[in-house]
Every structure is written in C-alpha cells, then in structure tokens.
Amino acid sequence: MMAEAQEDKKANRKADAKPVSKKKDIYDVAQAQLDKAAKALGLDSEIHTILLQPKNELIINFPVRMDDNSYRLFKGYRVQHNNIMGPYKGGIRFHPEVHLNECKALASWMTWKCALMEIPFGGAKGGIKFDPSKHSRTEIERITRRFTHALGQNIGPNYDIPAPDMGTDSQIMVWMMDTFMNAGSQKDKNALRGVVTGKSITSGGSQGRDKATGQGLVHCIVEWARETNFSLDGSTFSVQGFGKVGSHAARILSRLGSTLVAVHDHTGAIASAEGLNPRRLAEYVQKNGGVKGYPGGHPIEKEQFFATECDIVIPAALENQITAETAPLLKCKLVVEGANGPTDLDGDEILASKGIDLLPDILANAGGVTVSYFEWLQNQRAEMWTLEEVDARLHTMMRRAYATVRHISQEKNVDNRTAAYMHALDRIQTVYRERGIFP
Ligand code: GLU
C-alpha cells in the first residue's frame, strides 16, 4: 500500500473531535468566551444551553481518485451552529488539522460575528482534513466537487452558504457552485448561484470580496487610532500569516503610513527594521509558499517575532497563537485579530494586564462575511455593485460595529471581546424570546 494511503488509514482511525496535537481544545476556548459574556449579559440559561452546542454536526468520509488512479479516503465536516437569525453562513477550510471541535468553535464564532454585524445570517463552518499543498489542482478540484456533492441538500442559497477560509479560494468556491448547480434542476440553475460566496467576479462574485477581511481590519484600526489619538502615519506593525487576510491588511495599512517590521508564517519568520514591502512579500509568498527566504528581510525565531517591538500586532493565521507562552513576549499597543480564535483565555488576560488593547476576531475580521453578504444580495437580485459601493457600505458597517462594541465595553466595563459577544447574544436572545421554542 502507498505511504499516503497508510497515512490516511492512521488519520481516519483517530478521534474526530479533538485536535491531533497537544494544543488546547479550541472549543473549550469558544465555550468559555460564551460563558463569560452570558454572565455579563445575564443571558437566559435555556438560551445559553442551546447556544453551547451546534444544531447540526455533519461528518462525511468520501473517496476521491488521485492523478495516479489510486483512491484515497477524505474526511469532511460541516457544522451548522445556529440559524435563528438567517441561513447558516461560514467558510470551508482545507487544512490537515481540521477536526470536529475546531469546526464547532469556528461555526459558533460565525453566529456571533453575523449577529454582531447585524447581518441576517446564522453561523456554520466546515472543512476537509488534508494538506492542499500536497495535491495537484486537478485532485483538489475532484476533492472539492465530491465533497460538495456529498453535502447535497445540506447546503443551499437559503439554507447554508459556504465561503472561502484557510486553504480555499475563489476557484474552489466556483467549483462548489458549479457542482451544486449541476445537481439542481435545469430551470433553477441560475437561482442557485448564491449557494456559496467568495466566488470569482466573473462567475458571480462581488467586487472587493478578495480584500474585504483585510480592509475591514484596517477600518477597525483606523477607528481605534482615532479614539486613542494615535497616529498611524509613522507607526509600525507585525503580521502572523501572510495569506489573503494578512497580506491585504498589510498592503492597506502600509498605505496609511504604517511600516511592516516582522512577519511569521508556517515556514518561518522574517524581520526588517527598515520595513518589509507588503506587495513584494505577497508576490514572494505566492511563488514560494511562505515568507522563509524572502530576500528583503532577515530570518528570526518565532519567539523573536512575538517579541518584536511595534505598535500593532495582527495575528492572521491559525487559532491558539497568543497564549500563556507568547503573550508575555508582546511589546505593542494593539492586537487586532485577523484570524479566528488566535488568542486563548490566558492570552486575553495577559494582554489586558499589560495594558495592550485587543480588537476581537468577531469584530476585526468581520469584513469578509460582510462582503459575502453583499455578494449574496447581488446574486439574489441579479445586481452588480461597483467597488466604490461595496467599499462604502463595508466602511459604514464596520464603523457601526466598532462603535457598538466600544460603547458596550465602556458602559458595562467589560473587555472588547465580551462587549462584542454581548451585542450578538442580546440580539439572538431577543429573537428567541419573540419566537419561543417550538412546539
Ligand atoms: N471564512 C471567513 C470568516 O471566518 C468568511 C466567511 C464567509 O464569508 O461566509 O469570517
């Protein structure tokens, strides 16, 4: 048997729920965040209990033919956390460490994110446990299409709407859309375009979706700078993860006069006191798969990355990065969460004790799902908005959400994460109370 197939066998024998490594269980972090905000808000205990678990957890094992004609078994997930505010919404992740509890945590964060942003969607998340860098584009296409087919009617433009996340892009969304459309009736095909968002513009995507998360992040940073009387011009920042979120945020922030001084990703870490050029670094990462070896900077250790003195730190990679080990190293004024769940509870406490401000994921990275909502609206109405229109609407929604979070934080004397949760939970609780529990 081939080595890969052996590996599959081992991976498929492992428990689905827990992370393979010894890292903290991210679902514990998500639940603890919810508990804290529920207490601060005085959330009804029945509603709290409902929200602690997702509505649906789907695990699909499916075989796919490889380029050499062998077959491999893949494990895919879709967790639908809550849909009281609207259709389930959230990304699909392709990553070797995808597991059930990660999807459960990420799905719940989508519920809070959409409720906070006042977008009429619920929360979901899914993924396939594999490393896309080890597969050809044709294999990735077959993996994507087979998984979409297996999801069947568990997704749909008015039911559950996937989008890109780590390891997935607009091409993968277009394959998902095409597969889903082809399974529908001939007549209704075009009404199904909105089954996924984050598509290429030519196949029904929205202007500005690509940079939306990074753009939203920078809107939050600008609001924070205004509030704290901080000048972004002449400031410095570091980024962890130089994918879609990190690289767009870096490019947009550098246009405001801030200098990128250090970057860390899964290949290594680099730094330059004179500044790294975000556009050139993004091109390098595209070609080489990571920041390691970038000629415009010098290599540093992971610990040095966290210890790099700068004004703003943007974690935009995986969860569980700012923890009891790394948070003490940080020497910055602000952490802006581009990733979902990059800071655990110890991390939160340590940052607060050091007087470092934090803009939480469900606010800071909500630009992505906000423009996904715009894309879905455009699909529903067969409209095409200009980039200026998208940008202006995103700006308004990010500013409103930022102001709401800061208002609650000051009024109730809670941290920004708890304030963001409280607004989301308050809206969800109101709807539960109005509708009641069936029957
Ligand atoms: N994956 C992104 C997130 O975590 C976007 C989700 C979406 O657009 O539905 O927010």
GROMACS .gro file of C-alpha atoms and ligand atoms in nm:
model
  449
    1MET     CA    1   0.000   0.000   0.000
    2MET     CA    2   0.122   0.350  -0.081
    3ALA     CA    3   0.260   0.566   0.201
    4GLU     CA    4  -0.018   0.825   0.161
    5ALA     CA    5  -0.288   0.562   0.186
    6GLN     CA    6  -0.122   0.430   0.505
    7GLU     CA    7  -0.125   0.781   0.646
    8ASP     CA    8  -0.494   0.816   0.559
    9LYS     CA    9  -0.568   0.496   0.742
   10LYS     CA   10  -0.397   0.623   1.055
   11ALA     CA   11  -0.563   0.965   1.033
   12ASN     CA   12  -0.906   0.813   0.984
   13ARG     CA   13  -0.869   0.594   1.289
   14LYS     CA   14  -0.810   0.897   1.511
   15ALA     CA   15  -1.091   1.058   1.707
   16ASP     CA   16  -1.275   1.327   1.511
   17ALA     CA   17  -1.345   1.566   1.789
   18LYS     CA   18  -1.011   1.654   1.940
   19PRO     CA   19  -0.706   1.817   1.786
   20VAL     CA   20  -0.433   1.570   1.691
   21SER     CA   21  -0.162   1.777   1.860
   22LYS     CA   22  -0.143   1.863   2.230
   23LYS     CA   23  -0.274   2.216   2.169
   24LYS     CA   24  -0.560   2.349   2.377
   25ASP     CA   25  -0.904   2.238   2.261
   26ILE     CA   26  -1.033   2.542   2.077
   27TYR     CA   27  -1.394   2.453   2.152
   28ASP     CA   28  -1.321   2.491   2.525
   29VAL     CA   29  -1.193   2.841   2.450
   30ALA     CA   30  -1.507   2.927   2.249
   31GLN     CA   31  -1.737   2.793   2.520
   32ALA     CA   32  -1.551   2.981   2.795
   33GLN     CA   33  -1.580   3.304   2.596
   34LEU     CA   34  -1.954   3.245   2.562
   35ASP     CA   35  -1.992   3.167   2.934
   36LYS     CA   36  -1.815   3.489   3.030
   37ALA     CA   37  -2.031   3.706   2.804
   38ALA     CA   38  -2.351   3.519   2.902
   39LYS     CA   39  -2.280   3.602   3.265
   40ALA     CA   40  -2.205   3.967   3.193
   41LEU     CA   41  -2.527   3.999   2.990
   42GLY     CA   42  -2.748   3.788   3.214
   43LEU     CA   43  -2.836   3.557   2.925
   44ASP     CA   44  -3.133   3.323   2.990
   45SER     CA   45  -2.990   2.990   3.099
   46GLU     CA   46  -3.208   2.794   2.850
   47ILE     CA   47  -3.083   3.005   2.559
   48HIS     CA   48  -2.728   2.974   2.690
   49THR     CA   49  -2.765   2.594   2.694
   50ILE     CA   50  -2.898   2.590   2.336
   51LEU     CA   51  -2.611   2.807   2.213
   52LEU     CA   52  -2.341   2.595   2.379
   53GLN     CA   53  -2.394   2.324   2.114
   54PRO     CA   54  -2.436   2.347   1.737
   55LYS     CA   55  -2.765   2.242   1.580
   56ASN     CA   56  -2.608   2.002   1.329
   57GLU     CA   57  -2.271   1.830   1.303
   58LEU     CA   58  -2.205   1.652   0.977
   59ILE     CA   59  -1.902   1.430   0.912
   60ILE     CA   60  -1.856   1.279   0.567
   61ASN     CA   61  -1.593   1.025   0.465
   62PHE     CA   62  -1.561   1.019   0.088
   63PRO     CA   63  -1.325   0.854  -0.162
   64VAL     CA   64  -1.152   1.050  -0.439
   65ARG     CA   65  -0.946   0.929  -0.734
   66MET     CA   66  -0.591   1.066  -0.740
   67ASP     CA   67  -0.398   1.158  -1.055
   68ASP     CA   68  -0.218   0.818  -1.045
   69ASN     CA   69  -0.559   0.641  -1.046
   70SER     CA   70  -0.536   0.529  -0.684
   71TYR     CA   71  -0.821   0.619  -0.446
   72ARG     CA   72  -0.792   0.797  -0.115
   73LEU     CA   73  -1.044   0.848   0.160
   74PHE     CA   74  -1.103   1.203   0.284
   75LYS     CA   75  -1.283   1.332   0.590
   76GLY     CA   76  -1.503   1.641   0.553
   77TYR     CA   77  -1.703   1.837   0.809
   78ARG     CA   78  -1.988   2.086   0.812
   79VAL     CA   79  -2.105   2.218   1.144
   80GLN     CA   80  -2.420   2.432   1.148
   81HIS     CA   81  -2.419   2.618   1.475
   82ASN     CA   82  -2.730   2.834   1.466
   83ASN     CA   83  -2.979   2.972   1.211
   84ILE     CA   84  -3.225   3.172   1.415
   85MET     CA   85  -3.105   3.497   1.255
   86GLY     CA   86  -3.094   3.361   0.898
   87PRO     CA   87  -2.931   3.093   0.679
   88TYR     CA   88  -2.620   2.924   0.817
   89LYS     CA   89  -2.309   3.104   0.691
   90GLY     CA   90  -1.938   3.036   0.711
   91GLY     CA   91  -1.623   2.920   0.539
   92ILE     CA   92  -1.479   2.590   0.426
   93ARG     CA   93  -1.124   2.519   0.537
   94PHE     CA   94  -0.874   2.283   0.370
   95HIS     CA   95  -0.609   2.204   0.629
   96PRO     CA   96  -0.451   1.887   0.776
   97GLU     CA   97  -0.556   1.985   1.129
   98VAL     CA   98  -0.927   2.040   1.062
   99HIS     CA   99  -1.126   1.850   1.325
  100LEU     CA  100  -1.478   1.846   1.465
  101ASN     CA  101  -1.422   2.067   1.769
  102GLU     CA  102  -1.239   2.323   1.558
  103CYS     CA  103  -1.537   2.341   1.320
  104LYS     CA  104  -1.773   2.369   1.619
  105ALA     CA  105  -1.576   2.661   1.761
  106LEU     CA  106  -1.542   2.833   1.424
  107ALA     CA  107  -1.913   2.781   1.347
  108SER     CA  108  -2.015   2.943   1.676
  109TRP     CA  109  -1.787   3.238   1.607
  110MET     CA  110  -1.971   3.286   1.275
  111THR     CA  111  -2.304   3.302   1.463
  112TRP     CA  112  -2.172   3.578   1.690
  113LYS     CA  113  -1.995   3.757   1.404
  114CYS     CA  114  -2.307   3.781   1.187
  115ALA     CA  115  -2.526   3.881   1.483
  116LEU     CA  116  -2.275   4.148   1.588
  117MET     CA  117  -2.258   4.286   1.234
  118GLU     CA  118  -2.640   4.280   1.211
  119ILE     CA  119  -2.623   4.062   0.902
  120PRO     CA  120  -2.926   3.829   0.858
  121PHE     CA  121  -2.724   3.506   0.872
  122GLY     CA  122  -2.653   3.238   1.127
  123GLY     CA  123  -2.324   3.054   1.174
  124ALA     CA  124  -2.158   2.748   1.023
  125LYS     CA  125  -1.812   2.621   0.936
  126GLY     CA  126  -1.668   2.322   0.759
  127GLY     CA  127  -1.360   2.179   0.609
  128ILE     CA  128  -1.171   1.885   0.474
  129LYS     CA  129  -0.884   1.736   0.668
  130PHE     CA  130  -0.598   1.736   0.416
  131ASP     CA  131  -0.299   1.940   0.305
  132PRO     CA  132  -0.383   2.108  -0.029
  133SER     CA  133  -0.015   2.188  -0.093
  134LYS     CA  134   0.044   1.813  -0.138
  135HIS     CA  135  -0.215   1.780  -0.417
  136SER     CA  136  -0.243   1.890  -0.781
  137ARG     CA  137  -0.513   2.136  -0.886
  138THR     CA  138  -0.699   1.853  -1.060
  139GLU     CA  139  -0.701   1.645  -0.742
  140ILE     CA  140  -0.818   1.946  -0.540
  141GLU     CA  141  -1.097   2.001  -0.792
  142ARG     CA  142  -1.217   1.639  -0.758
  143ILE     CA  143  -1.191   1.655  -0.376
  144THR     CA  144  -1.394   1.978  -0.375
  145ARG     CA  145  -1.661   1.853  -0.614
  146ARG     CA  146  -1.702   1.518  -0.444
  147PHE     CA  147  -1.739   1.682  -0.102
  148THR     CA  148  -1.992   1.933  -0.237
  149HIS     CA  149  -2.189   1.651  -0.395
  150ALA     CA  150  -2.182   1.460  -0.066
  151LEU     CA  151  -2.307   1.768   0.121
  152GLY     CA  152  -2.610   1.754  -0.110
  153GLN     CA  153  -2.908   1.947   0.020
  154ASN     CA  154  -2.731   2.024   0.347
  155ILE     CA  155  -2.620   2.347   0.179
  156GLY     CA  156  -2.821   2.591  -0.036
  157PRO     CA  157  -2.859   2.965  -0.103
  158ASN     CA  158  -3.138   2.996   0.154
  159TYR     CA  159  -3.015   2.731   0.393
  160ASP     CA  160  -2.637   2.714   0.438
  161ILE     CA  161  -2.392   2.925   0.239
  162PRO     CA  162  -2.022   2.828   0.244
  163ALA     CA  163  -1.735   3.066   0.163
  164PRO     CA  164  -1.355   3.061   0.148
  165ASP     CA  165  -1.146   3.016   0.460
  166MET     CA  166  -0.793   2.891   0.522
  167GLY     CA  167  -0.663   2.689   0.223
  168THR     CA  168  -0.960   2.767  -0.004
  169ASP     CA  169  -1.006   3.039  -0.267
  170SER     CA  170  -1.246   3.178  -0.528
  171GLN     CA  171  -1.172   2.895  -0.775
  172ILE     CA  172  -1.272   2.637  -0.515
  173MET     CA  173  -1.594   2.831  -0.449
  174VAL     CA  174  -1.672   2.831  -0.822
  175TRP     CA  175  -1.625   2.452  -0.835
  176MET     CA  176  -1.860   2.418  -0.538
  177MET     CA  177  -2.117   2.643  -0.704
  178ASP     CA  178  -2.094   2.458  -1.035
  179THR     CA  179  -2.128   2.116  -0.868
  180PHE     CA  180  -2.427   2.231  -0.665
  181MET     CA  181  -2.592   2.394  -0.969
  182ASN     CA  182  -2.549   2.081  -1.178
  183ALA     CA  183  -2.725   1.874  -0.916
  184GLY     CA  184  -3.028   2.106  -0.932
  185SER     CA  185  -3.297   2.117  -1.198
  186GLN     CA  186  -3.211   2.275  -1.534
  187LYS     CA  187  -3.465   2.553  -1.489
  188ASP     CA  188  -3.349   2.668  -1.146
  189LYS     CA  189  -2.976   2.660  -1.206
  190ASN     CA  190  -2.919   3.033  -1.202
  191ALA     CA  191  -3.119   3.083  -0.885
  192LEU     CA  192  -2.860   2.865  -0.710
  193ARG     CA  193  -2.564   3.094  -0.776
  194GLY     CA  194  -2.577   3.225  -0.420
  195VAL     CA  195  -2.509   2.881  -0.267
  196VAL     CA  196  -2.153   2.996  -0.195
  197THR     CA  197  -1.987   3.338  -0.165
  198GLY     CA  198  -1.630   3.439  -0.233
  199LYS     CA  199  -1.663   3.338  -0.598
  200SER     CA  200  -1.460   3.499  -0.877
  201ILE     CA  201  -1.622   3.819  -1.003
  202THR     CA  202  -1.679   3.665  -1.347
  203SER     CA  203  -1.871   3.370  -1.200
  204GLY     CA  204  -2.094   3.579  -0.973
  205GLY     CA  205  -1.861   3.709  -0.701
  206SER     CA  206  -1.850   4.062  -0.564
  207GLN     CA  207  -1.608   4.343  -0.618
  208GLY     CA  208  -1.395   4.389  -0.311
  209ARG     CA  209  -1.454   4.041  -0.159
  210ASP     CA  210  -1.087   3.947  -0.200
  211LYS     CA  211  -0.954   4.224   0.019
  212ALA     CA  212  -1.267   4.254   0.238
  213THR     CA  213  -1.132   4.094   0.556
  214GLY     CA  214  -0.806   4.291   0.541
  215GLN     CA  215  -0.997   4.607   0.457
  216GLY     CA  216  -1.237   4.559   0.750
  217LEU     CA  217  -0.941   4.501   0.980
  218VAL     CA  218  -0.788   4.833   0.876
  219HIS     CA  219  -1.121   5.015   0.922
  220CYS     CA  220  -1.116   4.893   1.284
  221ILE     CA  221  -0.754   5.001   1.330
  222VAL     CA  222  -0.836   5.347   1.194
  223GLU     CA  223  -1.129   5.378   1.438
  224TRP     CA  224  -0.906   5.267   1.725
  225ALA     CA  225  -0.637   5.520   1.622
  226ARG     CA  226  -0.898   5.796   1.610
  227GLU     CA  227  -1.032   5.702   1.952
  228THR     CA  228  -0.691   5.677   2.119
  229ASN     CA  229  -0.539   5.975   1.938
  230PHE     CA  230  -0.275   5.755   1.780
  231SER     CA  231  -0.104   5.849   1.455
  232LEU     CA  232  -0.086   5.558   1.210
  233ASP     CA  233   0.149   5.759   0.994
  234GLY     CA  234   0.496   5.666   1.119
  235SER     CA  235   0.373   5.365   1.320
  236THR     CA  236   0.491   5.003   1.292
  237PHE     CA  237   0.315   4.666   1.278
  238SER     CA  238   0.378   4.292   1.252
  239VAL     CA  239   0.167   4.020   1.091
  240GLN     CA  240   0.138   3.648   1.157
  241GLY     CA  241   0.026   3.461   0.845
  242PHE     CA  242   0.068   3.622   0.506
  243GLY     CA  243  -0.228   3.470   0.325
  244LYS     CA  244  -0.536   3.653   0.199
  245VAL     CA  245  -0.613   3.830   0.528
  246GLY     CA  246  -0.262   3.921   0.642
  247SER     CA  247  -0.128   4.035   0.306
  248HIS     CA  248  -0.427   4.256   0.220
  249ALA     CA  249  -0.431   4.410   0.568
  250ALA     CA  250  -0.056   4.479   0.540
  251ARG     CA  251  -0.090   4.643   0.199
  252ILE     CA  252  -0.381   4.864   0.305
  253LEU     CA  253  -0.225   4.959   0.639
  254SER     CA  254   0.108   5.047   0.480
  255ARG     CA  255  -0.073   5.295   0.254
  256LEU     CA  256  -0.168   5.482   0.572
  257GLY     CA  257   0.199   5.529   0.659
  258SER     CA  258   0.249   5.228   0.888
  259THR     CA  259   0.562   5.013   0.840
  260LEU     CA  260   0.558   4.632   0.838
  261VAL     CA  261   0.855   4.523   1.052
  262ALA     CA  262   0.808   4.147   1.106
  263VAL     CA  263   0.613   3.854   0.959
  264HIS     CA  264   0.573   3.496   1.078
  265ASP     CA  265   0.407   3.206   0.898
  266HIS     CA  266   0.421   2.826   0.886
  267THR     CA  267   0.757   2.839   0.700
  268GLY     CA  268   0.943   3.075   0.936
  269ALA     CA  269   0.975   3.435   1.048
  270ILE     CA  270   1.145   3.740   0.899
  271ALA     CA  271   1.205   4.097   1.010
  272SER     CA  272   1.341   4.427   0.888
  273ALA     CA  273   1.365   4.746   1.092
  274GLU     CA  274   1.358   4.949   0.767
  275GLY     CA  275   1.034   4.778   0.670
  276LEU     CA  276   0.919   4.488   0.451
  277ASN     CA  277   0.739   4.574   0.128
  278PRO     CA  278   0.396   4.404   0.163
  279ARG     CA  279   0.328   4.387  -0.212
  280ARG     CA  280   0.664   4.231  -0.297
  281LEU     CA  281   0.640   3.995   0.001
  282ALA     CA  282   0.292   3.884  -0.112
  283GLU     CA  283   0.432   3.805  -0.460
  284TYR     CA  284   0.717   3.611  -0.300
  285VAL     CA  285   0.478   3.412  -0.080
  286GLN     CA  286   0.259   3.334  -0.382
  287LYS     CA  287   0.560   3.189  -0.564
  288ASN     CA  288   0.740   3.021  -0.274
  289GLY     CA  289   0.458   2.912  -0.046
  290GLY     CA  290   0.579   3.114   0.256
  291VAL     CA  291   0.792   3.401   0.387
  292LYS     CA  292   1.103   3.191   0.452
  293GLY     CA  293   1.400   3.306   0.244
  294TYR     CA  294   1.247   3.642   0.144
  295PRO     CA  295   1.550   3.849   0.041
  296GLY     CA  296   1.409   4.180   0.171
  297GLY     CA  297   1.430   4.073   0.538
  298HIS     CA  298   1.646   3.869   0.777
  299PRO     CA  299   1.533   3.543   0.940
  300ILE     CA  300   1.432   3.548   1.308
  301GLU     CA  301   1.297   3.288   1.553
  302LYS     CA  302   0.925   3.257   1.631
  303GLU     CA  303   0.985   3.396   1.985
  304GLN     CA  304   1.166   3.696   1.837
  305PHE     CA  305   0.869   3.759   1.611
  306PHE     CA  306   0.636   3.787   1.909
  307ALA     CA  307   0.894   3.998   2.096
  308THR     CA  308   0.943   4.243   1.808
  309GLU     CA  309   0.869   4.593   1.927
  310CYS     CA  310   0.594   4.754   1.719
  311ASP     CA  311   0.264   4.936   1.768
  312ILE     CA  312   0.019   4.686   1.620
  313VAL     CA  313   0.027   4.305   1.604
  314ILE     CA  314  -0.205   4.133   1.356
  315PRO     CA  315  -0.239   3.756   1.410
  316ALA     CA  316  -0.387   3.636   1.079
  317ALA     CA  317  -0.304   3.265   1.079
  318LEU     CA  318  -0.427   2.981   1.298
  319GLU     CA  319  -0.602   2.977   1.635
  320ASN     CA  320  -0.424   2.945   1.974
  321GLN     CA  321  -0.125   3.166   1.893
  322ILE     CA  322  -0.132   3.432   2.166
  323THR     CA  323  -0.120   3.220   2.478
  324ALA     CA  324   0.042   3.198   2.822
  325GLU     CA  325   0.373   3.130   2.644
  326THR     CA  326   0.367   3.402   2.378
  327ALA     CA  327   0.152   3.683   2.524
  328PRO     CA  328   0.419   3.785   2.781
  329LEU     CA  329   0.659   3.849   2.490
  330LEU     CA  330   0.439   4.106   2.314
  331LYS     CA  331   0.554   4.469   2.319
  332CYS     CA  332   0.277   4.652   2.135
  333LYS     CA  333  -0.021   4.880   2.191
  334LEU     CA  334  -0.284   4.686   1.999
  335VAL     CA  335  -0.362   4.331   1.889
  336VAL     CA  336  -0.609   4.303   1.600
  337GLU     CA  337  -0.739   3.952   1.539
  338GLY     CA  338  -0.737   3.877   1.167
  339ALA     CA  339  -0.756   3.503   1.238
  340ASN     CA  340  -1.043   3.336   1.418
  341GLY     CA  341  -0.954   3.247   1.777
  342PRO     CA  342  -0.584   3.344   1.775
  343THR     CA  343  -0.589   3.445   2.144
  344ASP     CA  344  -0.683   3.200   2.418
  345LEU     CA  345  -0.815   3.295   2.761
  346ASP     CA  346  -0.469   3.320   2.920
  347GLY     CA  347  -0.363   3.535   2.627
  348ASP     CA  348  -0.660   3.768   2.681
  349GLU     CA  349  -0.577   3.808   3.049
  350ILE     CA  350  -0.207   3.867   2.995
  351LEU     CA  351  -0.267   4.128   2.724
  352ALA     CA  352  -0.515   4.311   2.948
  353SER     CA  353  -0.272   4.308   3.241
  354LYS     CA  354  -0.005   4.459   3.014
  355GLY     CA  355  -0.244   4.734   2.902
  356ILE     CA  356  -0.250   4.608   2.541
  357ASP     CA  357  -0.579   4.680   2.361
  358LEU     CA  358  -0.746   4.397   2.170
  359LEU     CA  359  -0.992   4.409   1.881
  360PRO     CA  360  -1.156   4.065   1.880
  361ASP     CA  361  -1.194   3.839   1.577
  362ILE     CA  362  -1.573   3.855   1.553
  363LEU     CA  363  -1.541   4.232   1.504
  364ALA     CA  364  -1.199   4.277   1.342
  365ASN     CA  365  -1.225   4.009   1.072
  366ALA     CA  366  -1.598   4.053   1.001
  367GLY     CA  367  -1.529   4.240   0.675
  368GLY     CA  368  -1.511   3.906   0.492
  369VAL     CA  369  -1.856   3.782   0.581
  370THR     CA  370  -1.997   4.132   0.542
  371VAL     CA  371  -1.893   4.147   0.177
  372SER     CA  372  -2.008   3.783   0.144
  373TYR     CA  373  -2.350   3.914   0.246
  374PHE     CA  374  -2.324   4.183  -0.024
  375GLU     CA  375  -2.232   3.913  -0.277
  376TRP     CA  376  -2.532   3.703  -0.173
  377LEU     CA  377  -2.761   4.006  -0.205
  378GLN     CA  378  -2.625   4.083  -0.551
  379ASN     CA  379  -2.683   3.720  -0.655
  380GLN     CA  380  -3.040   3.724  -0.520
  381ARG     CA  381  -3.124   4.047  -0.703
  382ALA     CA  382  -2.907   3.989  -1.013
  383GLU     CA  383  -2.721   4.313  -0.942
  384MET     CA  384  -2.359   4.412  -0.979
  385TRP     CA  385  -2.233   4.674  -0.739
  386THR     CA  386  -1.927   4.887  -0.806
  387LEU     CA  387  -1.618   4.861  -0.589
  388GLU     CA  388  -1.692   5.209  -0.454
  389GLU     CA  389  -2.040   5.099  -0.347
  390VAL     CA  390  -1.906   4.785  -0.175
  391ASP     CA  391  -1.627   4.979  -0.004
  392ALA     CA  392  -1.862   5.250   0.121
  393ARG     CA  393  -2.115   5.001   0.261
  394LEU     CA  394  -1.842   4.796   0.427
  395HIS     CA  395  -1.695   5.108   0.582
  396THR     CA  396  -2.032   5.210   0.729
  397MET     CA  397  -2.098   4.865   0.874
  398MET     CA  398  -1.751   4.825   1.025
  399ARG     CA  399  -1.766   5.169   1.186
  400ARG     CA  400  -2.108   5.100   1.331
  401ALA     CA  401  -1.999   4.766   1.476
  402TYR     CA  402  -1.680   4.918   1.619
  403ALA     CA  403  -1.878   5.199   1.784
  404THR     CA  404  -2.130   4.950   1.927
  405VAL     CA  405  -1.857   4.733   2.080
  406ARG     CA  406  -1.675   5.028   2.232
  407HIS     CA  407  -1.998   5.172   2.369
  408ILE     CA  408  -2.091   4.846   2.546
  409SER     CA  409  -1.734   4.800   2.666
  410GLN     CA  410  -1.733   5.142   2.831
  411GLU     CA  411  -2.088   5.133   2.961
  412LYS     CA  412  -2.068   4.784   3.112
  413ASN     CA  413  -1.699   4.798   3.198
  414VAL     CA  414  -1.612   4.479   3.007
  415ASP     CA  415  -1.334   4.395   2.760
  416ASN     CA  416  -1.395   4.436   2.386
  417ARG     CA  417  -1.440   4.064   2.323
  418THR     CA  418  -1.707   4.034   2.590
  419ALA     CA  419  -1.875   4.352   2.462
  420ALA     CA  420  -1.886   4.214   2.106
  421TYR     CA  421  -2.035   3.886   2.231
  422MET     CA  422  -2.289   4.076   2.442
  423HIS     CA  423  -2.429   4.267   2.146
  424ALA     CA  424  -2.454   3.947   1.942
  425LEU     CA  425  -2.612   3.749   2.227
  426ASP     CA  426  -2.855   4.025   2.311
  427ARG     CA  427  -2.989   4.027   1.955
  428ILE     CA  428  -3.012   3.647   1.942
  429GLN     CA  429  -3.184   3.634   2.281
  430THR     CA  430  -3.445   3.886   2.169
  431VAL     CA  431  -3.535   3.669   1.869
  432TYR     CA  432  -3.552   3.350   2.082
  433ARG     CA  433  -3.784   3.528   2.325
  434GLU     CA  434  -4.005   3.659   2.045
  435ARG     CA  435  -4.029   3.326   1.867
  436GLY     CA  436  -4.022   3.086   2.160
  437ILE     CA  437  -3.910   2.724   2.138
  438PHE     CA  438  -4.112   2.501   1.908
  439PRO     CA  439  -4.356   2.328   1.968
  440GLU     N1  440  -1.416   3.244   0.646
  440GLU     C1  441  -1.448   3.381   0.672
  440GLU     C2  442  -1.471   3.405   0.820
  440GLU     O1  443  -1.423   3.331   0.902
  440GLU     C3  444  -1.561   3.430   0.584
  440GLU     C4  445  -1.690   3.358   0.599
  440GLU     C5  446  -1.794   3.399   0.495
  440GLU     O2  447  -1.768   3.487   0.414
  440GLU     O3  448  -1.900   3.339   0.499
  440GLU     O4  449  -1.530   3.501   0.859
   0.00000   0.00000   0.00000
